[in-house]
mmCIF file with all atom_site columns, C-alpha atoms in Angstrom:
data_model
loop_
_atom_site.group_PDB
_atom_site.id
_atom_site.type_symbol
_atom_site.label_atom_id
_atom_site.label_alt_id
_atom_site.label_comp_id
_atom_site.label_asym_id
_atom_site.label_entity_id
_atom_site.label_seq_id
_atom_site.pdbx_PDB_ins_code
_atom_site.Cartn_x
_atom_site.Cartn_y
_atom_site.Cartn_z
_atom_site.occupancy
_atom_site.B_iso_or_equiv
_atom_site.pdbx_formal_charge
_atom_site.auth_seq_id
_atom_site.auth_comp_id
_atom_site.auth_asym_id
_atom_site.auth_atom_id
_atom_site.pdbx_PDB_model_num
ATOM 1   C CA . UNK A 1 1   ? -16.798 7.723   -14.110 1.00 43.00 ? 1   UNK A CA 1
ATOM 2   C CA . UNK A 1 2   ? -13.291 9.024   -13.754 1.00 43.00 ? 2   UNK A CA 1
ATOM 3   C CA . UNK A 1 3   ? -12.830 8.571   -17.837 1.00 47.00 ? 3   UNK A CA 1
ATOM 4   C CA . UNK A 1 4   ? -16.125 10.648  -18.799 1.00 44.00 ? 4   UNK A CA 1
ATOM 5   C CA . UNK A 1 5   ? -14.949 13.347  -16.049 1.00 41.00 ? 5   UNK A CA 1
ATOM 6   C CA . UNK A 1 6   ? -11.555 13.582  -18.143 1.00 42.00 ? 6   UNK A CA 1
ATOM 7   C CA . UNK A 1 7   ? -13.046 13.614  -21.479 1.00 45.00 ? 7   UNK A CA 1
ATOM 8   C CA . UNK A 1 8   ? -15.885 16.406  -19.919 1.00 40.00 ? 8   UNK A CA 1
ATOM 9   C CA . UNK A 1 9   ? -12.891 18.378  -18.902 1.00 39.00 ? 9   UNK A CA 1
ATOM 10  C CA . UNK A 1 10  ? -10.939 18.309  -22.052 1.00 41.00 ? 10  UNK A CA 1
ATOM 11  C CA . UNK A 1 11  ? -13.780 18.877  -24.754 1.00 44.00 ? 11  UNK A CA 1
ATOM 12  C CA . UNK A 1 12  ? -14.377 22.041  -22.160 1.00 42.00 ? 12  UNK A CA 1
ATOM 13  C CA . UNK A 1 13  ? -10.944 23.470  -22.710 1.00 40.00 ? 13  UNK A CA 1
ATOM 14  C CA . UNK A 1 14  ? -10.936 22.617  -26.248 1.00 43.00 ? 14  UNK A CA 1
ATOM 15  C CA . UNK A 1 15  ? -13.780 24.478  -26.454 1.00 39.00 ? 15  UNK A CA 1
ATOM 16  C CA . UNK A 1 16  ? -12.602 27.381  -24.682 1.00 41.00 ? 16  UNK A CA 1
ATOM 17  C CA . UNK A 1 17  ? -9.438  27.326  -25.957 1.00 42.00 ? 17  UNK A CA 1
ATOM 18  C CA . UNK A 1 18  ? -11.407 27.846  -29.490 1.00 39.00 ? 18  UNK A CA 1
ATOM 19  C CA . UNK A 1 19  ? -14.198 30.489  -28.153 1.00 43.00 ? 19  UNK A CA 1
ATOM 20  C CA . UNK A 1 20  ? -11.223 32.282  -27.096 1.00 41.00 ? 20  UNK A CA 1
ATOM 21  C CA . UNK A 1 21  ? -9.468  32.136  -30.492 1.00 42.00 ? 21  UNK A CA 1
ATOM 22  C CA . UNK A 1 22  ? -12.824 33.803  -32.365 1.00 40.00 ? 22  UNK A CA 1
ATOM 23  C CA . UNK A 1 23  ? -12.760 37.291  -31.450 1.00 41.00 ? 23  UNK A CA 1
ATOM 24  C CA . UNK A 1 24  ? -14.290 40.610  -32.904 1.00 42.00 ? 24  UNK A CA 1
ATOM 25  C CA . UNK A 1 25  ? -10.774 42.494  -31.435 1.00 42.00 ? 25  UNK A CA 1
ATOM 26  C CA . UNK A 1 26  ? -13.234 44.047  -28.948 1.00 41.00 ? 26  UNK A CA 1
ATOM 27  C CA . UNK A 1 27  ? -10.796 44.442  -25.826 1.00 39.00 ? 27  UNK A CA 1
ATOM 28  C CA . UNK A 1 28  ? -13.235 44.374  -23.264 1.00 36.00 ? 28  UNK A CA 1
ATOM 29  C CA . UNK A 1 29  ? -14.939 41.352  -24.601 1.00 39.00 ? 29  UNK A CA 1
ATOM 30  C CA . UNK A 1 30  ? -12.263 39.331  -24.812 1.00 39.00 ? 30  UNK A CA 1
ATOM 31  C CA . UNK A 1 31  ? -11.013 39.966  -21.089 1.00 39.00 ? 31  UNK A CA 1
ATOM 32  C CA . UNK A 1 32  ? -14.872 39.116  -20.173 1.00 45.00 ? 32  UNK A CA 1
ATOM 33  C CA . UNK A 1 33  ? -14.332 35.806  -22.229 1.00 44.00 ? 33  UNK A CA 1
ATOM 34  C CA . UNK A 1 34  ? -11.203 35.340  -20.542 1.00 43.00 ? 34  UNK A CA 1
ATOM 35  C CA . UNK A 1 35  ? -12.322 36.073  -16.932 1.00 47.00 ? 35  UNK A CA 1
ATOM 36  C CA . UNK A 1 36  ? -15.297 33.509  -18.180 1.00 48.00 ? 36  UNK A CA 1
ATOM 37  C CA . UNK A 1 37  ? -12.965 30.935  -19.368 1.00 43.00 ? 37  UNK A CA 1
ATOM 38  C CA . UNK A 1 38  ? -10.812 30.518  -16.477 1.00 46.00 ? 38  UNK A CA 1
ATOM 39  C CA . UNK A 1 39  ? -13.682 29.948  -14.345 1.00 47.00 ? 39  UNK A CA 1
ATOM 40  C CA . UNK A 1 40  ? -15.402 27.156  -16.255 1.00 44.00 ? 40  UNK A CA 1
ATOM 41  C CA . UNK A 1 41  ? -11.862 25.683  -15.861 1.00 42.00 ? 41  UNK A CA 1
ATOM 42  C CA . UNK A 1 42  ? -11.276 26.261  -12.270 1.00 46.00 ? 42  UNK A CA 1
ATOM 43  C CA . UNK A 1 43  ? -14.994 24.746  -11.991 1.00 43.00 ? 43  UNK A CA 1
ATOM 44  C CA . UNK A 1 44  ? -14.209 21.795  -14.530 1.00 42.00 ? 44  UNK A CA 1
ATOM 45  C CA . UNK A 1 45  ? -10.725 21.115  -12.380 1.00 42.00 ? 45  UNK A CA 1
ATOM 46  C CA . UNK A 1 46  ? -12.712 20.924  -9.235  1.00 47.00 ? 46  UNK A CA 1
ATOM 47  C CA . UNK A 1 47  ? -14.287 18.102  -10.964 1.00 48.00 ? 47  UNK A CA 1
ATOM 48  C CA . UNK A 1 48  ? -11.433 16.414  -11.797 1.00 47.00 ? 48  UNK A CA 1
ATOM 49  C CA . UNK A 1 49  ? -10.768 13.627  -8.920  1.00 51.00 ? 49  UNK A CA 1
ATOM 50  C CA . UNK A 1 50  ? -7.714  14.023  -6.649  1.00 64.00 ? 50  UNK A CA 1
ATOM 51  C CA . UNK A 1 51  ? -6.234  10.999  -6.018  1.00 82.00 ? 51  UNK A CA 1
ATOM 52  C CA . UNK A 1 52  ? -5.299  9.409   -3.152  1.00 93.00 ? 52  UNK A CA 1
ATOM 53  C CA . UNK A 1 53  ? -2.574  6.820   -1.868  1.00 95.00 ? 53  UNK A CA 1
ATOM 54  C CA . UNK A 1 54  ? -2.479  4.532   1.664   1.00 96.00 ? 54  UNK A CA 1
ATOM 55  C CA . UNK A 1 55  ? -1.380  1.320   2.299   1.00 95.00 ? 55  UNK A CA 1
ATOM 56  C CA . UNK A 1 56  ? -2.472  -1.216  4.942   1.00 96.00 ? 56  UNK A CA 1
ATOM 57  C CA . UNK A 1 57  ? -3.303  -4.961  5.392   1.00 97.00 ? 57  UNK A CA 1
ATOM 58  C CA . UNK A 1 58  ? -6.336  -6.980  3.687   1.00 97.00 ? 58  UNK A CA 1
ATOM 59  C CA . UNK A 1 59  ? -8.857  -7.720  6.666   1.00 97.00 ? 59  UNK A CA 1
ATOM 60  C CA . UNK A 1 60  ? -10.801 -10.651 6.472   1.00 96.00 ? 60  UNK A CA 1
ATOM 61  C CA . UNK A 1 61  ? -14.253 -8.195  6.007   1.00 94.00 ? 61  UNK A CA 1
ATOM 62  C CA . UNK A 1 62  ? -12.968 -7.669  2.050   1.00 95.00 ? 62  UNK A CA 1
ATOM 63  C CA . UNK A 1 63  ? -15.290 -9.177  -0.544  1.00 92.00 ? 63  UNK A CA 1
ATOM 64  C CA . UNK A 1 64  ? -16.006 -9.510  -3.552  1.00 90.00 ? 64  UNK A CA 1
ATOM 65  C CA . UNK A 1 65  ? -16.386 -5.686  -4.102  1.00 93.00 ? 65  UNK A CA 1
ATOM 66  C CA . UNK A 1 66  ? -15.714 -3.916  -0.878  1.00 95.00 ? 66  UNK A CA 1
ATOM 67  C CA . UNK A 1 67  ? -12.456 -4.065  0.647   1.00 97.00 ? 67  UNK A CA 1
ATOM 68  C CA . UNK A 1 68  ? -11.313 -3.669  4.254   1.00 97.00 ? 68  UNK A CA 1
ATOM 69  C CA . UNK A 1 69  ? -8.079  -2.024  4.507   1.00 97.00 ? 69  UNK A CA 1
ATOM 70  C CA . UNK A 1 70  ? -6.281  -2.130  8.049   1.00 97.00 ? 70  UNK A CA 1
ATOM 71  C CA . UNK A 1 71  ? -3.814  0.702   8.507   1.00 96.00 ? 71  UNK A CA 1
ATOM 72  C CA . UNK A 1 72  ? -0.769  0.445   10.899  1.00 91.00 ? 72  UNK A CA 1
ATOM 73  C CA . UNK A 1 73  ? -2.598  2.921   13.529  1.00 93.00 ? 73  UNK A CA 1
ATOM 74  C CA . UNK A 1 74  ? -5.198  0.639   14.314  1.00 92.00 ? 74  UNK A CA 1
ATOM 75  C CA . UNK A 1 75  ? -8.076  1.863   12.310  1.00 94.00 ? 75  UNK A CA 1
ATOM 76  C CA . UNK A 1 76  ? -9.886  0.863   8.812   1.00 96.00 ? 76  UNK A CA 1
ATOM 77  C CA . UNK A 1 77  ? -10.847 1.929   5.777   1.00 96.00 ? 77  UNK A CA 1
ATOM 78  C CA . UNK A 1 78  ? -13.574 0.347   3.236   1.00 97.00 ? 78  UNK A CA 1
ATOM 79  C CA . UNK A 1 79  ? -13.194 0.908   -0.119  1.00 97.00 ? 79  UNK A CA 1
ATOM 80  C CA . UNK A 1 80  ? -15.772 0.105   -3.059  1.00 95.00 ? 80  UNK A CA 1
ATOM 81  C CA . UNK A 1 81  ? -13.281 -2.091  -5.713  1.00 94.00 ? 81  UNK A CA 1
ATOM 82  C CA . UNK A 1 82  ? -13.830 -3.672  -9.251  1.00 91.00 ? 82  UNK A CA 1
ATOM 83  C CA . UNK A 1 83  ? -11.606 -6.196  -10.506 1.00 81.00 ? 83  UNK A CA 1
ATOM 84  C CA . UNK A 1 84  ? -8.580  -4.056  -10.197 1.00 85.00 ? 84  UNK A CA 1
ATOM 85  C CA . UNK A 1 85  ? -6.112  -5.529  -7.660  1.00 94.00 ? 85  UNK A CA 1
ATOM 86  C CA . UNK A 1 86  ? -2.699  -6.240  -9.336  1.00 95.00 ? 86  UNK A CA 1
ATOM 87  C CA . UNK A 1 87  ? -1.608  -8.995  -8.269  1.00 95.00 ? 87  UNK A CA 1
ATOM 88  C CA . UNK A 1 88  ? -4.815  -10.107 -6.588  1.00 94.00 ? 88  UNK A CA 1
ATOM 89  C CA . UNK A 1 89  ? -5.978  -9.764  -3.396  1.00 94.00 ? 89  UNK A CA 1
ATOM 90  C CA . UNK A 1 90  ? -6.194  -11.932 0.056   1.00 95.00 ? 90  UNK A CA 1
ATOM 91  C CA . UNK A 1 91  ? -6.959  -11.583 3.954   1.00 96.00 ? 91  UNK A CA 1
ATOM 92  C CA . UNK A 1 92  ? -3.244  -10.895 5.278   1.00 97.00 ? 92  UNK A CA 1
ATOM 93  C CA . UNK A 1 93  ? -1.789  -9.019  2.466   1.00 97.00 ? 93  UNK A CA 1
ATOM 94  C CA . UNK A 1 94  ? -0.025  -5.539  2.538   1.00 97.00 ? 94  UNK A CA 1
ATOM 95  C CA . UNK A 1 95  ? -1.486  -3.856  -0.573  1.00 97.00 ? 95  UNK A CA 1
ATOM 96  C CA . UNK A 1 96  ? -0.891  0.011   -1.464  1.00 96.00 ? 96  UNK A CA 1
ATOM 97  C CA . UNK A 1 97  ? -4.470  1.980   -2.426  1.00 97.00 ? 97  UNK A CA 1
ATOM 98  C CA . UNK A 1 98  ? -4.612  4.183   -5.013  1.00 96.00 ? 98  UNK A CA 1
ATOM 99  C CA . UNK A 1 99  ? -8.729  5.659   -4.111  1.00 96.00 ? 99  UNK A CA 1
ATOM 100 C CA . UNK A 1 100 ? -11.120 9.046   -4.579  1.00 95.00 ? 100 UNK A CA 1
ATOM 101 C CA . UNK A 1 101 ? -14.423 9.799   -3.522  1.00 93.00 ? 101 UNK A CA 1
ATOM 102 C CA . UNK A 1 102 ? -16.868 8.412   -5.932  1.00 91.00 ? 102 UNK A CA 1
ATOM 103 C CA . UNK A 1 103 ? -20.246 9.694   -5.827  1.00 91.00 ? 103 UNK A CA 1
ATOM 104 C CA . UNK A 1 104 ? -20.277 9.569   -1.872  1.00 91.00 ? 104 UNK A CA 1
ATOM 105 C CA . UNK A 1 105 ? -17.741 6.703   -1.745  1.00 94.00 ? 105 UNK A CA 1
ATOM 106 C CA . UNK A 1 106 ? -14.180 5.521   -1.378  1.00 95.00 ? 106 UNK A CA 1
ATOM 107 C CA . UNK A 1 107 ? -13.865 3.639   -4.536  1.00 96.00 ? 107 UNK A CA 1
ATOM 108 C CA . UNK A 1 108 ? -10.615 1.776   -5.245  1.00 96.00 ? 108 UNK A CA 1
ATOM 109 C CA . UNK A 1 109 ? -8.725  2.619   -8.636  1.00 95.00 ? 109 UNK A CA 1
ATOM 110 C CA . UNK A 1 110 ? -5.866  1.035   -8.389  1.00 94.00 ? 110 UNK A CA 1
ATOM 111 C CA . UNK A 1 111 ? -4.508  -1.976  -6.183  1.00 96.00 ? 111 UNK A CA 1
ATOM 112 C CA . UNK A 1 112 ? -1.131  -2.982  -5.732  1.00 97.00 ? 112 UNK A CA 1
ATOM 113 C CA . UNK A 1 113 ? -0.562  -6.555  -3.979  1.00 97.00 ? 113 UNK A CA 1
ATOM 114 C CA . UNK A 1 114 ? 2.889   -5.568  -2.112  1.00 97.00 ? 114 UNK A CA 1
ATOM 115 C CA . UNK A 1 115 ? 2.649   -8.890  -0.346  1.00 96.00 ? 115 UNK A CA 1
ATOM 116 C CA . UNK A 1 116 ? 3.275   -10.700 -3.869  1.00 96.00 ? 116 UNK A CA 1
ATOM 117 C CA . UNK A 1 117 ? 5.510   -8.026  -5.360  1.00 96.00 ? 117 UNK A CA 1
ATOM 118 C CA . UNK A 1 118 ? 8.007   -8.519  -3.009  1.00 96.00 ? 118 UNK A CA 1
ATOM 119 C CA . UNK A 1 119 ? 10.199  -11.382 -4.049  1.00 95.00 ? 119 UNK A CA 1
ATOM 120 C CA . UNK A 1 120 ? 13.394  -12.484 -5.798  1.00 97.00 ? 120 UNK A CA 1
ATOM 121 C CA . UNK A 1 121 ? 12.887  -11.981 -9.283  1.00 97.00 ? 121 UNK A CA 1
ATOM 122 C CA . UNK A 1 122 ? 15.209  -13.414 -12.313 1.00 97.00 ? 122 UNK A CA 1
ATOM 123 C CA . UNK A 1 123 ? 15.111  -11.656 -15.346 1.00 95.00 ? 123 UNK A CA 1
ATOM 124 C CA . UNK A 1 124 ? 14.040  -13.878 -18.218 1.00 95.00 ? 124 UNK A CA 1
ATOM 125 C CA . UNK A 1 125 ? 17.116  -14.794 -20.597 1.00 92.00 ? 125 UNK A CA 1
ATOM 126 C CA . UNK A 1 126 ? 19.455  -13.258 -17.912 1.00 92.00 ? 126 UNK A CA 1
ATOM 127 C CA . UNK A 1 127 ? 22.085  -13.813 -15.684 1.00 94.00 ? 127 UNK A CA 1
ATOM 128 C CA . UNK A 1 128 ? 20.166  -10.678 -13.357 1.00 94.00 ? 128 UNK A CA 1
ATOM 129 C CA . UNK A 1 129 ? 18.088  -10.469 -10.178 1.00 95.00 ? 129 UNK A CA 1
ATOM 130 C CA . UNK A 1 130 ? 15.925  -7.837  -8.849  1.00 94.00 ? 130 UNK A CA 1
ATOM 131 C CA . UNK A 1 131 ? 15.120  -8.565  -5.165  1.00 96.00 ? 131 UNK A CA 1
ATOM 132 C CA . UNK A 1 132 ? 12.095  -6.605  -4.049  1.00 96.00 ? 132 UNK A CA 1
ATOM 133 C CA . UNK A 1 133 ? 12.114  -6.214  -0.290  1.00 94.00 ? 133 UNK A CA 1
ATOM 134 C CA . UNK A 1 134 ? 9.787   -4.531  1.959   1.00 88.00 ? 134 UNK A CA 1
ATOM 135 C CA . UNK A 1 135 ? 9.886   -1.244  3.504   1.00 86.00 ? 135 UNK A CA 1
ATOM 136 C CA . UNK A 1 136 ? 10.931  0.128   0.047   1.00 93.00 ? 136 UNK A CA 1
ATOM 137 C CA . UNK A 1 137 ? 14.574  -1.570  -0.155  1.00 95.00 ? 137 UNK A CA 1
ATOM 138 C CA . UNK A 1 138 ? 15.598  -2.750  -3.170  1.00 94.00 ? 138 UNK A CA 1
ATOM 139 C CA . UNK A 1 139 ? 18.503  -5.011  -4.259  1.00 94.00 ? 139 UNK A CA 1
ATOM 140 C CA . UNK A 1 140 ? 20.089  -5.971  -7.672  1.00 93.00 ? 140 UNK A CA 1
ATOM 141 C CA . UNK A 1 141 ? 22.515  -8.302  -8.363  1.00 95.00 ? 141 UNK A CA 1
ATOM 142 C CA . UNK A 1 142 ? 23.729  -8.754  -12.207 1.00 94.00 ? 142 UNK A CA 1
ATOM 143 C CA . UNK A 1 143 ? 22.338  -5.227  -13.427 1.00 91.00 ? 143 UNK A CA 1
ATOM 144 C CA . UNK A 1 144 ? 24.228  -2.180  -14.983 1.00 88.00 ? 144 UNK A CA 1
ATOM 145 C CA . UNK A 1 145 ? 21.340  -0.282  -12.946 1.00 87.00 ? 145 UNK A CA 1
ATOM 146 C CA . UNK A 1 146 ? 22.267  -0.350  -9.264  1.00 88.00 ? 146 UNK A CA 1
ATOM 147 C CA . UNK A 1 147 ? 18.433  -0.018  -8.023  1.00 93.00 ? 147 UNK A CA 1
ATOM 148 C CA . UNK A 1 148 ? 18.436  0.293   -4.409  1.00 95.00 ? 148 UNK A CA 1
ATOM 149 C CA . UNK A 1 149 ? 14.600  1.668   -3.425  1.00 96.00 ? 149 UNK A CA 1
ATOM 150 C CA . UNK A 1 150 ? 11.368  1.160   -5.198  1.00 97.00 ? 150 UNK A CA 1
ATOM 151 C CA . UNK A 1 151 ? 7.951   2.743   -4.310  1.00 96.00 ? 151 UNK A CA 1
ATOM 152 C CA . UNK A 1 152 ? 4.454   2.638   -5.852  1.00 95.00 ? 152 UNK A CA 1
ATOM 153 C CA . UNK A 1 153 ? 2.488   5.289   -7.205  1.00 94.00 ? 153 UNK A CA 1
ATOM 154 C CA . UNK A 1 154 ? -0.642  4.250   -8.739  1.00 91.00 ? 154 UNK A CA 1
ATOM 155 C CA . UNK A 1 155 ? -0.192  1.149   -11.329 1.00 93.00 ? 155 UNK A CA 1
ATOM 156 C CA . UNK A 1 156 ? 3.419   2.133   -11.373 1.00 96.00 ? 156 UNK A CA 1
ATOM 157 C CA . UNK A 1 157 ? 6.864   0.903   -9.874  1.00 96.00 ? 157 UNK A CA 1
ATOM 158 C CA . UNK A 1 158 ? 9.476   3.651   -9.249  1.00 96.00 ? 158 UNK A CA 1
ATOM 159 C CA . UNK A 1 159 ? 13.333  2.400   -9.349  1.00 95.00 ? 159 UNK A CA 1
ATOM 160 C CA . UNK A 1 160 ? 15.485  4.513   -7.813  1.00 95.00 ? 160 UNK A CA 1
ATOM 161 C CA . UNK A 1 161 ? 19.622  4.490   -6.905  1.00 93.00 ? 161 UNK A CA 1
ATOM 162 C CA . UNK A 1 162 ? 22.680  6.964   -7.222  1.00 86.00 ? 162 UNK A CA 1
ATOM 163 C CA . UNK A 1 163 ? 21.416  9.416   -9.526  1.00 88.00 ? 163 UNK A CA 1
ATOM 164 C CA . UNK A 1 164 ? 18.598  6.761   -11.288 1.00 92.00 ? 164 UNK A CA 1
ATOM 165 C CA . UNK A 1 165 ? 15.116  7.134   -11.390 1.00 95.00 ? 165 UNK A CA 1
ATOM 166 C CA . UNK A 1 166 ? 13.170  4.710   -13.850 1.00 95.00 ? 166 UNK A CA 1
ATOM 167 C CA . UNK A 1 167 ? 9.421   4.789   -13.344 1.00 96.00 ? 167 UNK A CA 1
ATOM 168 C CA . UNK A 1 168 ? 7.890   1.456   -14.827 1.00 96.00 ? 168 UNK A CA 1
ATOM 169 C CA . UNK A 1 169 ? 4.116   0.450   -15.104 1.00 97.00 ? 169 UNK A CA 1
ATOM 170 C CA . UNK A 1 170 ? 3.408   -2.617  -13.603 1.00 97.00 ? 170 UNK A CA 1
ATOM 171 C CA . UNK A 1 171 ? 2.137   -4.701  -16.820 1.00 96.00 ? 171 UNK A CA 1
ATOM 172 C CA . UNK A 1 172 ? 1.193   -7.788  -14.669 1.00 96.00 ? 172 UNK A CA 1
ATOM 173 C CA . UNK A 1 173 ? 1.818   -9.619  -11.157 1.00 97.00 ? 173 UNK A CA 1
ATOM 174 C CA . UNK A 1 174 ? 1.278   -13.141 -10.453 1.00 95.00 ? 174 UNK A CA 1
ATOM 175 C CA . UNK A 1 175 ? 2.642   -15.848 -8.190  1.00 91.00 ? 175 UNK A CA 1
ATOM 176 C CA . UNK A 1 176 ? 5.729   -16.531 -9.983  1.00 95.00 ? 176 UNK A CA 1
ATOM 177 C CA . UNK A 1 177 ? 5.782   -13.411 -12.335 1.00 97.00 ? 177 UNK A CA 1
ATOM 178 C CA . UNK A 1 178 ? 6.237   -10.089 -12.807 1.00 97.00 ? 178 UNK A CA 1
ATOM 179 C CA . UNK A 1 179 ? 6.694   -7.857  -16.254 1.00 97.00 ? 179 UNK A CA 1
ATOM 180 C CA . UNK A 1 180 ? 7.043   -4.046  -15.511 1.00 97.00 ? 180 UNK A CA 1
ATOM 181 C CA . UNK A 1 181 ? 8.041   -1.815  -18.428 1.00 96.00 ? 181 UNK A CA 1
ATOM 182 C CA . UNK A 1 182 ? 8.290   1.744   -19.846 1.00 95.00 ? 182 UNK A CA 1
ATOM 183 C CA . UNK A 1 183 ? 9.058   3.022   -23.187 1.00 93.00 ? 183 UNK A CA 1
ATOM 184 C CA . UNK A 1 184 ? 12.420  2.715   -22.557 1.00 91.00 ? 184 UNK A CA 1
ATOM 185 C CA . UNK A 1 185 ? 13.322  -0.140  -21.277 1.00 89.00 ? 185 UNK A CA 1
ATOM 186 C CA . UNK A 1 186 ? 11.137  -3.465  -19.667 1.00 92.00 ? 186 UNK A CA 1
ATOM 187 C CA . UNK A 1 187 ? 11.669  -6.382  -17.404 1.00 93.00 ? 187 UNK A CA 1
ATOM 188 C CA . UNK A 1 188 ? 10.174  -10.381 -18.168 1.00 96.00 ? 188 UNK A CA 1
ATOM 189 C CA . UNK A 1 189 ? 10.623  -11.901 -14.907 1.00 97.00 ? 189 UNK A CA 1
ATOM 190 C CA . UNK A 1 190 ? 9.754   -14.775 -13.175 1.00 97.00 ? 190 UNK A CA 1
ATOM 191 C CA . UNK A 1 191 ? 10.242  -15.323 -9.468  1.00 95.00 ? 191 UNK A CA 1
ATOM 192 C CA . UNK A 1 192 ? 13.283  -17.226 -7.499  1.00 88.00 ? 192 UNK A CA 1
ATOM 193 C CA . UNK A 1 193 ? 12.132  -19.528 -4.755  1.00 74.00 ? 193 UNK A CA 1
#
C-alpha cells in the first residue's frame, strides 16, 4: 500500500513537472498551471503516510498478525503486522515500532527486537566488540570509532560519539548475530556470551 502511494506520488510530479515544462509562453496560463500544480502536490503529499515511532514491551495478546504493544505509561497499543519484526518477536520483549494508519488501522512497518539487539557483539575476523546496552548506551572496545549511543529509526541503527554519526541499516538480527551496514562501511558480527 505504502509502495503504490509512493509510486502514485512520483508519476504525479513527473507529470507535472512535464505539463509545466510545455507551455504556449502565455503568462497567465502558466501561473494557473502552476497554482494547479502545487495543489495536486500538496493533495498527493497528504497522501503520503507519516510515519510514526514508539517503543514498548510485547504483551502476551500479540499473534500471529496483530501485535500488543505495552508502553511504559501503562496503556497499549495494537498494531496490524506482517512478517516484519527484525529480529523476531516474543511476549516480554522491548521492541521499537515504526507504524501509520493504514486504511483505518495501525499497521506495523517496521519492527525492531531491542530485547535481542542488545548484546556483546564480536566483529567477525576481529579483535573488536560492540556492546549494545539499553537505554541507548553504547560501548566499543577494539574500534578506531569510539561509538558511545545508538538509537533506531525505522530498519536503521544510528552510531553516534565525539563528533561521529554513522547511520547503518540493520541487514539481519538473530540469536547470535547481527550484520548492519551502509555504503560505507559494514559490520559481520556474531554475539559474545
Amino acid at each position: 500500500m505504502i509502495e503504490k502511494t509512493k509510486n502514485l506520488l512520483v508519476a504525479c510530479l513527473t507529470l507535472i513537472a512535464l505539463g509545466s515544462c510545455v507551455g504556449n509562453g502565455e503568462k497567465a496560463e502558466e501561473t494557473d498551471a502552476s497554482a494547479d500544480s502545487i495543489a495536486l502536490a500538496d493533495s498527493m503529499a497528504e497522501a503520503v503516510p507519516q510515519l510514526n515511532q514508539v517503543a514498548g514491551t510485547v504483551g502476551e495478546g500479540t499473534s500471529m498478525h496483530s501485535l500488543e504493544l505495552l508502553l511504559g505509561d501503562g496503556n497499549s497499543m495494537y498494531f496490524f503486522y506482517e512478517n516484519n519484526a527484525i529480529g523476531g518477536i516474543s511476549a516480554g520483549d522491548e521492541v521499537s515500532v515504526t507504524y501509520d494508519k493504514i486504511e483505518g488501522e495501525l499497521t506495523a512497518i517496521n519492527i525492531v527486537n531491542l530485547t535481542a539487539l542488545t548484546h556483546l557483539w564480536k566483529v567477525e575476523g576481529q579483535n573488536q566488540h560492540l556492546e549494545i546496552n539499553s537505554k541507548g548506551r553504547l560501548t566499543t572496545y577494539g574500534m578506531k570509532d569510539a561509538y558511545n549511543k545508538w538509537t533506531i529509526a525505522e530498519n536503521q541503527i544510528i552510531l553516534s560519539g565525539n563528533q561521529l554519526t554513522d547511520t547503518l541499516g540493520i541487514q539481519l538480527l538473530t540469536a547470535d548475530s547481527l550484520i548492519i551496514a551502509n555504503e560505507n562501511k559494514s559490520f559481520i558480527m556474531s554475539k559474545e556470551n
